[in-house]
Short mmCIF file of C-alpha atoms and ligand atoms in Angstrom, two decimals:
data_model
loop_
_atom_site.label_atom_id
_atom_site.label_comp_id
_atom_site.label_asym_id
_atom_site.label_seq_id
_atom_site.Cartn_x
_atom_site.Cartn_y
_atom_site.Cartn_z
CA UNK A 3 -11.20 -46.95 -56.81
CA UNK A 4 -10.02 -43.89 -59.29
CA UNK A 5 -13.01 -41.85 -57.68
CA UNK A 6 -11.24 -42.18 -54.15
CA UNK A 7 -7.37 -41.29 -55.71
CA UNK A 8 -6.22 -38.45 -53.91
CA UNK A 9 -5.96 -35.24 -55.87
CA UNK A 10 -2.12 -34.83 -55.53
CA UNK A 11 -2.35 -30.92 -55.99
CA UNK A 12 -5.22 -30.08 -53.15
CA UNK A 13 -4.51 -31.06 -49.95
CA UNK A 14 -5.70 -33.65 -47.95
CA UNK A 15 -6.44 -34.03 -44.14
CA UNK A 16 -4.03 -36.33 -42.26
CA UNK A 17 -6.14 -38.49 -40.45
CA UNK A 18 -2.70 -40.08 -38.46
CA UNK A 19 -1.00 -37.35 -38.49
CA UNK A 20 -2.06 -33.40 -38.57
CA UNK A 21 -1.02 -30.89 -39.30
CA UNK A 22 0.21 -29.11 -36.42
CA UNK A 23 1.35 -25.33 -35.40
CA UNK A 24 2.27 -24.43 -31.39
CA UNK A 25 2.80 -21.43 -30.50
CA UNK A 26 5.17 -21.65 -27.24
CA UNK A 27 7.20 -19.33 -25.37
CA UNK A 28 10.45 -21.37 -23.35
CA UNK A 29 11.30 -24.52 -21.05
CA UNK A 30 7.69 -24.92 -20.74
CA UNK A 31 6.64 -24.90 -23.80
CA UNK A 32 9.08 -26.44 -25.33
CA UNK A 33 8.75 -29.81 -23.81
CA UNK A 34 5.50 -30.07 -25.73
CA UNK A 35 7.50 -29.33 -28.88
CA UNK A 36 9.79 -31.78 -28.04
CA UNK A 37 7.26 -34.30 -27.68
CA UNK A 38 4.82 -33.08 -30.48
CA UNK A 39 8.35 -33.08 -32.52
CA UNK A 40 8.70 -36.98 -31.42
CA UNK A 41 5.42 -37.99 -32.69
CA UNK A 42 5.00 -35.85 -35.98
CA UNK A 43 6.82 -35.61 -39.13
CA UNK A 44 8.32 -33.18 -39.31
CA UNK A 45 6.95 -31.63 -42.02
CA UNK A 46 3.90 -32.12 -39.82
CA UNK A 47 4.85 -29.68 -36.90
CA UNK A 48 5.62 -25.69 -37.35
CA UNK A 49 6.52 -24.07 -33.91
CA UNK A 50 5.67 -20.39 -33.82
CA UNK A 51 7.92 -19.12 -30.84
CA UNK A 52 7.88 -15.96 -28.64
CA UNK A 53 10.85 -13.63 -29.88
CA UNK A 54 9.39 -10.59 -26.92
CA UNK A 55 12.35 -12.02 -24.79
CA UNK A 56 14.86 -10.51 -27.33
CA UNK A 57 17.31 -8.21 -26.50
CA UNK A 58 20.81 -7.32 -26.50
CA UNK A 59 23.92 -8.24 -24.28
CA UNK A 60 27.70 -7.63 -24.73
CA UNK A 61 26.77 -6.49 -27.95
CA UNK A 62 24.88 -9.71 -28.96
CA UNK A 63 21.99 -10.57 -30.32
CA UNK A 64 19.92 -13.03 -27.74
CA UNK A 65 16.44 -14.93 -28.97
CA UNK A 66 16.41 -17.13 -25.30
CA UNK A 67 12.87 -18.77 -26.15
CA UNK A 68 14.39 -19.85 -30.14
CA UNK A 69 16.57 -20.99 -28.97
CA UNK A 70 15.33 -22.89 -26.05
CA UNK A 71 13.08 -24.71 -28.92
CA UNK A 72 16.11 -24.78 -31.12
CA UNK A 73 18.39 -26.61 -28.35
CA UNK A 74 15.49 -28.97 -27.09
CA UNK A 75 14.10 -30.71 -29.62
CA UNK A 76 17.83 -31.53 -31.36
CA UNK A 77 18.69 -33.13 -27.71
CA UNK A 78 21.38 -30.55 -26.63
CA UNK A 79 19.32 -28.37 -23.93
CA UNK A 80 20.56 -28.00 -20.66
CA UNK A 81 18.81 -31.26 -18.59
CA UNK A 82 18.70 -28.75 -15.11
CA UNK A 83 17.95 -25.39 -16.27
CA UNK A 84 15.79 -26.31 -19.82
CA UNK A 85 17.50 -23.07 -21.55
CA UNK A 86 21.71 -23.29 -22.62
CA UNK A 87 23.39 -25.71 -23.70
CA UNK A 88 23.53 -29.10 -21.63
CA UNK A 89 27.47 -29.74 -20.54
CA UNK A 90 28.39 -26.60 -21.42
CA UNK A 91 31.47 -24.04 -19.35
CA UNK A 92 31.59 -20.83 -18.55
CA UNK A 93 35.06 -19.75 -19.30
CA UNK A 94 33.86 -16.50 -20.41
CA UNK A 95 31.77 -15.59 -18.14
CA UNK A 96 34.24 -15.97 -15.31
CA UNK A 97 36.52 -13.74 -17.56
CA UNK A 98 33.60 -11.26 -18.58
CA UNK A 99 33.63 -10.58 -13.80
CA UNK A 100 37.34 -10.87 -14.13
CA UNK A 101 37.44 -7.51 -16.78
CA UNK A 102 34.75 -5.82 -14.86
CA UNK A 103 31.65 -6.54 -15.91
CA UNK A 104 29.13 -8.50 -13.61
CA UNK A 105 27.83 -11.06 -16.50
CA UNK A 106 24.70 -11.02 -14.95
CA UNK A 107 22.89 -12.80 -18.11
CA UNK A 108 24.73 -16.32 -18.27
CA UNK A 109 25.79 -17.46 -21.28
CA UNK A 110 27.83 -20.53 -21.70
CA UNK A 111 30.76 -21.46 -23.91
CA UNK A 112 29.11 -23.13 -26.67
CA UNK A 113 25.92 -21.12 -26.36
CA UNK A 114 28.17 -18.48 -27.34
CA UNK A 115 28.55 -19.72 -31.16
CA UNK A 116 25.02 -18.91 -31.35
CA UNK A 117 24.57 -15.59 -30.45
CA UNK A 118 27.82 -14.33 -32.50
CA UNK A 119 26.19 -16.23 -35.58
CA UNK A 120 23.07 -14.88 -34.66
CA UNK A 121 24.06 -11.09 -35.15
CA UNK A 122 27.08 -11.45 -37.57
CA UNK A 123 24.03 -12.55 -39.51
CA UNK A 124 21.47 -9.96 -38.19
CA UNK A 125 24.34 -7.16 -39.39
CA UNK A 126 24.20 -8.82 -43.09
CA UNK A 127 20.32 -8.07 -43.28
CA UNK A 128 19.42 -11.73 -42.97
CA UNK A 129 15.77 -11.96 -41.33
CA UNK A 130 14.93 -13.74 -37.97
CA UNK A 131 13.06 -16.00 -39.90
CA UNK A 132 16.13 -16.74 -42.39
CA UNK A 133 18.24 -17.21 -38.99
CA UNK A 134 15.98 -19.49 -37.23
CA UNK A 135 16.38 -21.78 -40.80
CA UNK A 136 19.74 -21.99 -40.76
CA UNK A 137 20.30 -22.49 -36.91
CA UNK A 138 17.84 -25.02 -36.97
CA UNK A 139 19.17 -26.72 -39.92
CA UNK A 140 22.93 -26.90 -38.36
CA UNK A 141 21.72 -27.94 -35.11
CA UNK A 142 19.88 -31.15 -36.69
CA UNK A 143 15.92 -29.30 -35.88
CA UNK A 144 13.82 -31.11 -37.81
CA UNK A 145 10.10 -29.70 -37.58
CA UNK A 146 9.90 -26.21 -38.68
CA UNK A 147 10.83 -23.87 -36.16
CA UNK A 148 9.56 -19.91 -36.33
CA UNK A 149 10.25 -17.08 -35.09
CA UNK A 150 6.56 -15.52 -34.17
CA UNK A 151 7.85 -11.57 -35.90
CA UNK A 152 10.68 -10.71 -38.18
CA UNK A 153 10.23 -7.32 -36.08
CA UNK A 154 11.48 -5.85 -33.83
CA UNK A 155 9.31 -6.77 -30.32
CA UNK A 156 10.14 -6.16 -26.61
CA UNK A 157 8.14 -6.76 -23.82
CA UNK A 158 8.81 -4.63 -21.10
CA UNK A 159 7.40 -5.13 -17.37
CA UNK A 160 5.86 -2.67 -15.75
CA UNK A 161 6.24 -2.37 -12.16
CA UNK A 162 4.44 0.16 -10.49
CA UNK A 163 8.04 1.01 -9.88
CA UNK A 164 8.54 2.69 -13.40
CA UNK A 165 9.35 -0.47 -16.48
CA UNK A 166 11.53 -2.26 -16.48
CA UNK A 167 13.55 -4.13 -19.70
CA UNK A 168 12.30 -8.09 -19.58
CA UNK A 169 15.22 -9.89 -18.94
CA UNK A 170 16.36 -7.02 -17.08
CA UNK A 171 13.27 -7.54 -14.42
CA UNK A 172 13.57 -11.64 -15.32
CA UNK A 173 17.09 -12.55 -14.59
CA UNK A 174 18.31 -9.78 -13.17
CA UNK A 175 16.04 -8.80 -10.44
CA UNK A 176 14.14 -12.11 -9.95
CA UNK A 177 10.58 -10.45 -10.66
CA UNK A 178 10.97 -8.29 -8.98
CA UNK A 179 9.26 -5.94 -8.32
CA UNK A 180 5.94 -7.69 -8.93
CA UNK A 181 3.95 -6.76 -12.59
CA UNK A 182 1.32 -4.91 -12.83
CA UNK A 183 1.67 -4.65 -16.35
CA UNK A 184 2.75 -5.95 -19.66
CA UNK A 185 3.38 -3.80 -22.57
CA UNK A 186 4.87 -5.19 -25.86
CA UNK A 187 7.66 -1.79 -27.85
CA UNK A 188 7.01 -1.74 -31.45
CA UNK A 189 4.28 -4.53 -31.41
CA UNK A 190 1.70 -1.97 -33.55
CA UNK A 191 4.31 -2.34 -36.51
CA UNK A 192 3.96 -5.78 -36.34
CA UNK A 193 2.71 -8.79 -38.11
CA UNK A 194 3.31 -12.40 -38.02
CA UNK A 195 5.54 -13.98 -40.36
CA UNK A 196 4.52 -14.90 -44.04
CA UNK A 197 5.77 -18.79 -43.22
CA UNK A 198 3.71 -18.08 -39.78
CA UNK A 199 0.82 -16.90 -41.61
CA UNK A 200 0.25 -20.20 -43.64
CA UNK A 201 1.43 -22.56 -41.64
CA UNK A 202 -1.55 -21.14 -38.90
CA UNK A 203 -3.46 -20.87 -42.35
CA UNK A 204 -3.13 -24.47 -43.66
CA UNK A 205 -2.24 -26.20 -40.15
CA UNK A 206 -4.93 -29.07 -38.69
CA UNK A 207 -5.17 -28.21 -35.07
CA UNK A 208 -3.36 -24.75 -33.72
CA UNK A 209 -1.86 -25.62 -29.86
CA UNK A 210 -0.86 -22.78 -27.87
CA UNK A 211 2.61 -25.32 -25.36
CA UNK A 212 1.92 -24.37 -21.48
CA UNK A 213 3.99 -21.26 -21.68
CA UNK A 214 3.58 -18.04 -19.63
CA UNK A 215 0.82 -16.08 -21.12
CA UNK A 216 1.53 -12.77 -20.73
CA UNK A 217 5.36 -12.82 -20.87
CA UNK A 218 5.30 -16.21 -24.13
CA UNK A 219 2.36 -16.03 -25.38
CA UNK A 220 1.08 -12.78 -25.10
CA UNK A 221 3.06 -10.97 -27.87
CA UNK A 222 2.44 -14.24 -30.17
CA UNK A 223 -1.13 -13.46 -29.89
CA UNK A 224 -0.74 -9.25 -29.75
CA UNK A 225 0.40 -9.44 -33.27
CA UNK A 226 -1.39 -8.16 -36.25
CA UNK A 227 -4.34 -9.72 -37.48
CA UNK A 228 -3.11 -13.24 -35.13
CA UNK A 229 -5.99 -13.53 -33.18
CA UNK A 230 -8.45 -12.82 -36.43
CA UNK A 231 -6.58 -15.85 -37.65
CA UNK A 232 -7.43 -17.96 -34.73
CA UNK A 233 -10.97 -17.34 -34.17
CA UNK A 234 -11.27 -18.01 -37.98
CA UNK A 235 -8.92 -21.12 -38.60
CA UNK A 236 -11.10 -23.89 -39.46
CA UNK A 237 -8.57 -26.26 -37.18
CA UNK A 238 -9.45 -26.69 -33.30
CA UNK A 239 -7.01 -24.41 -30.85
CA UNK A 240 -5.49 -26.06 -27.51
CA UNK A 241 -4.10 -24.84 -25.09
CA UNK A 242 -2.67 -26.98 -22.41
CA UNK A 243 -2.64 -24.98 -18.43
CA UNK A 244 0.46 -23.81 -17.50
CA UNK A 245 -0.49 -23.39 -13.78
CA UNK A 246 -1.30 -26.66 -11.65
CA UNK A 247 -3.14 -26.22 -8.63
CA UNK A 248 -2.83 -22.85 -8.76
CA UNK A 249 0.82 -22.92 -9.26
CA UNK A 250 3.37 -22.38 -12.39
CA UNK A 251 6.03 -25.00 -12.50
CA UNK A 252 8.59 -22.79 -13.54
CA UNK A 253 8.06 -18.06 -13.79
CA UNK A 254 5.90 -16.06 -12.73
CA UNK A 255 2.69 -17.57 -14.46
CA UNK A 256 0.89 -18.08 -11.06
CA UNK A 257 1.93 -15.19 -9.73
CA UNK A 258 1.36 -12.70 -12.89
CA UNK A 259 -2.04 -13.72 -13.41
CA UNK A 260 -2.69 -13.96 -9.81
CA UNK A 261 -2.02 -9.74 -9.53
CA UNK A 262 -3.21 -9.08 -13.36
CA UNK A 263 -6.29 -11.70 -14.19
CA UNK A 264 -7.13 -12.53 -10.61
CA UNK A 265 -6.68 -15.50 -9.94
CA UNK A 266 -3.27 -18.11 -10.27
CA UNK A 267 -5.64 -21.37 -12.14
CA UNK A 268 -6.75 -22.94 -15.13
CA UNK A 269 -9.48 -20.89 -15.27
CA UNK A 270 -8.21 -17.61 -15.17
CA UNK A 271 -6.07 -19.59 -18.78
CA UNK A 272 -8.87 -20.48 -19.92
CA UNK A 273 -10.62 -16.64 -19.95
CA UNK A 274 -7.29 -15.55 -21.12
CA UNK A 275 -8.51 -17.07 -24.11
CA UNK A 276 -11.61 -17.75 -24.03
CA UNK A 277 -11.88 -15.88 -27.90
CA UNK A 278 -10.42 -18.04 -30.01
CA UNK A 279 -10.25 -21.30 -27.40
CA UNK A 280 -12.30 -24.98 -28.19
CA UNK A 281 -10.56 -26.85 -25.54
CA UNK A 282 -8.08 -26.67 -22.90
CA UNK A 283 -6.42 -29.61 -21.38
CA UNK A 284 -4.78 -29.16 -17.54
CA UNK A 285 -3.75 -31.21 -14.49
CA UNK A 286 -5.90 -33.93 -12.51
CA UNK A 287 -5.39 -31.69 -9.65
CA UNK A 288 -7.79 -28.78 -11.38
CA UNK A 289 -10.62 -31.80 -11.83
CA UNK A 290 -12.32 -29.25 -9.38
CA UNK A 291 -12.82 -26.81 -12.56
CA UNK A 292 -13.45 -28.32 -14.97
CA UNK A 293 -17.11 -27.37 -14.97
CA UNK A 294 -16.13 -24.10 -14.55
CA UNK A 295 -13.91 -24.13 -17.74
CA UNK A 296 -16.62 -25.67 -19.52
CA UNK A 297 -18.83 -22.77 -18.40
CA UNK A 298 -17.43 -20.89 -20.90
CA UNK A 299 -17.66 -22.76 -23.48
CA UNK A 300 -14.35 -24.58 -24.10
CA UNK A 301 -14.00 -28.34 -23.76
CA UNK A 302 -11.51 -30.07 -21.29
CA UNK A 303 -9.55 -32.64 -20.30
CA UNK A 304 -7.86 -33.83 -17.62
CA UNK A 305 -4.84 -36.02 -17.62
CA UNK A 306 -1.74 -34.92 -16.10
CA UNK A 307 0.42 -31.91 -17.12
CA UNK A 308 3.53 -32.66 -15.62
CA UNK A 309 6.51 -32.61 -17.72
CA UNK A 310 9.24 -34.60 -15.70
CA UNK A 311 11.35 -36.86 -18.05
CA UNK A 312 10.57 -37.58 -21.93
CA UNK A 313 7.88 -40.01 -21.45
CA UNK A 314 6.07 -37.46 -20.27
CA UNK A 315 6.22 -35.33 -23.14
CA UNK A 316 5.80 -38.10 -25.43
CA UNK A 317 2.24 -38.79 -23.48
CA UNK A 318 1.37 -34.98 -23.64
CA UNK A 319 1.70 -34.48 -27.17
CA UNK A 320 -0.44 -36.87 -27.52
CA UNK A 321 -3.30 -36.83 -25.26
CA UNK A 322 -3.73 -33.95 -26.43
CA UNK A 323 -3.55 -34.14 -30.03
CA UNK A 324 -5.84 -36.89 -29.57
CA UNK A 325 -8.10 -34.08 -27.79
CA UNK A 326 -7.82 -31.14 -30.29
CA UNK A 327 -8.85 -33.79 -33.22
CA UNK A 328 -12.22 -34.58 -31.13
CA UNK A 329 -12.84 -31.38 -31.17
CA UNK A 330 -14.67 -30.14 -34.38
CA UNK A 331 -15.15 -25.98 -34.77
CA UNK A 332 -18.37 -25.22 -33.20
CA UNK A 333 -18.64 -21.30 -32.19
CA UNK A 334 -22.05 -22.24 -31.38
CA UNK A 335 -20.69 -24.26 -27.81
CA UNK A 336 -19.88 -20.36 -26.90
CA UNK A 337 -22.26 -18.77 -24.77
N1 FO1 B 10 17.17 -17.13 -18.15
C1 FO1 B 10 18.19 -17.04 -16.25
O1 FO1 B 10 16.86 -16.87 -15.65
N2 FO1 B 10 19.06 -16.87 -16.29
C2 FO1 B 10 19.49 -16.56 -17.31
O2 FO1 B 10 21.53 -16.04 -17.26
C3 FO1 B 10 19.65 -17.27 -18.59
C4 FO1 B 10 20.75 -17.29 -19.16
C5 FO1 B 10 20.38 -17.04 -21.22
C6 FO1 B 10 20.89 -17.72 -22.02
C7 FO1 B 10 20.56 -18.42 -23.16
C8 FO1 B 10 19.15 -18.86 -23.14
O3 FO1 B 10 19.15 -19.04 -24.93
C9 FO1 B 10 18.65 -18.61 -22.11
C10 FO1 B 10 18.32 -17.92 -20.40
N3 FO1 B 10 17.99 -17.39 -20.03
C11 FO1 B 10 18.63 -17.22 -18.30
C12 FO1 B 10 16.44 -17.69 -20.17
C13 FO1 B 10 15.66 -16.06 -20.36
O4 FO1 B 10 15.50 -15.72 -19.36
C14 FO1 B 10 14.33 -16.86 -20.98
O5 FO1 B 10 14.17 -15.65 -21.32
C15 FO1 B 10 13.30 -17.06 -19.80
O6 FO1 B 10 13.54 -18.58 -19.48
C16 FO1 B 10 11.37 -17.42 -20.22
O7 FO1 B 10 11.24 -17.41 -21.43
#
């Protein structure tokens, strides 16, 4: 019927495959992004990735979360660590140690090619957005992977015994001493890229991956205008809790939530995101906290959130998207 025909110039709501934007950190978030990439057409999936972990090491620019997302989506990530490349070798790290460098940050031989290319492109004044686009294209990643900003932001950990750069604290010192605070150096001058803002504006679903709220999602949320964009979005905003039964599956999320938010639970995650969150996906083992999250005005989906294998990623991505689609944005639910 002519009057029902879609106008080619007006973006039409996509019933089967909503335009989806996922905010993402490293390993845990990348697993959900991988599941999403298998069920959404690539032009309907944008992943906005934390760059607060970026740093220089061995003279090279490293962007660990961006690379983790790219490698995971390309099916190339090391299945044991979640970061780096599968079946990579370590001849350069061995040679560095012989020369007296303690090589505390491990870069595999093939992974080094990525850092060499990124560093050369940065020195040629390409933006992180363009560099990520090139890497994604060359690795065969079809979804739109975007660094959160083109401005340099560096996560700094306050330990009570002084501040430490993120990777020094995280990798070299094994997350010790415990974090007493986190700040994002350079954040005052950092806006999301136009590409990231446009993707959020056009999104039909906005997801927050099960990544560390302070280390991975915090820097993205701290960008100029980002939380306001989430508050004003017409799309529902749904997070997947990185905390299952009071524990983080990987990394220091649980410890940091306990130390900085008073408890390591999906309820603490809900509180951190409560200014803009419409729904939270929690693990079935956390069913006892369902009502507590709901009473914050945040809808809850209980499901299995642990992603041990590829089918788990697909199942969680499918369930999360279906849940998000049931949530019309209704601010009146808020207490
Ligand atoms: N994490 C480690 O715990 N040890 C490492 O030696 C290490 C090297 C590494 C190299 C490339 C890369 O893309 C990631 C790497 N990661 C390593 C992970 C990295 O520290 C991430 O920032 C964290 O996983 C937080 O997202």
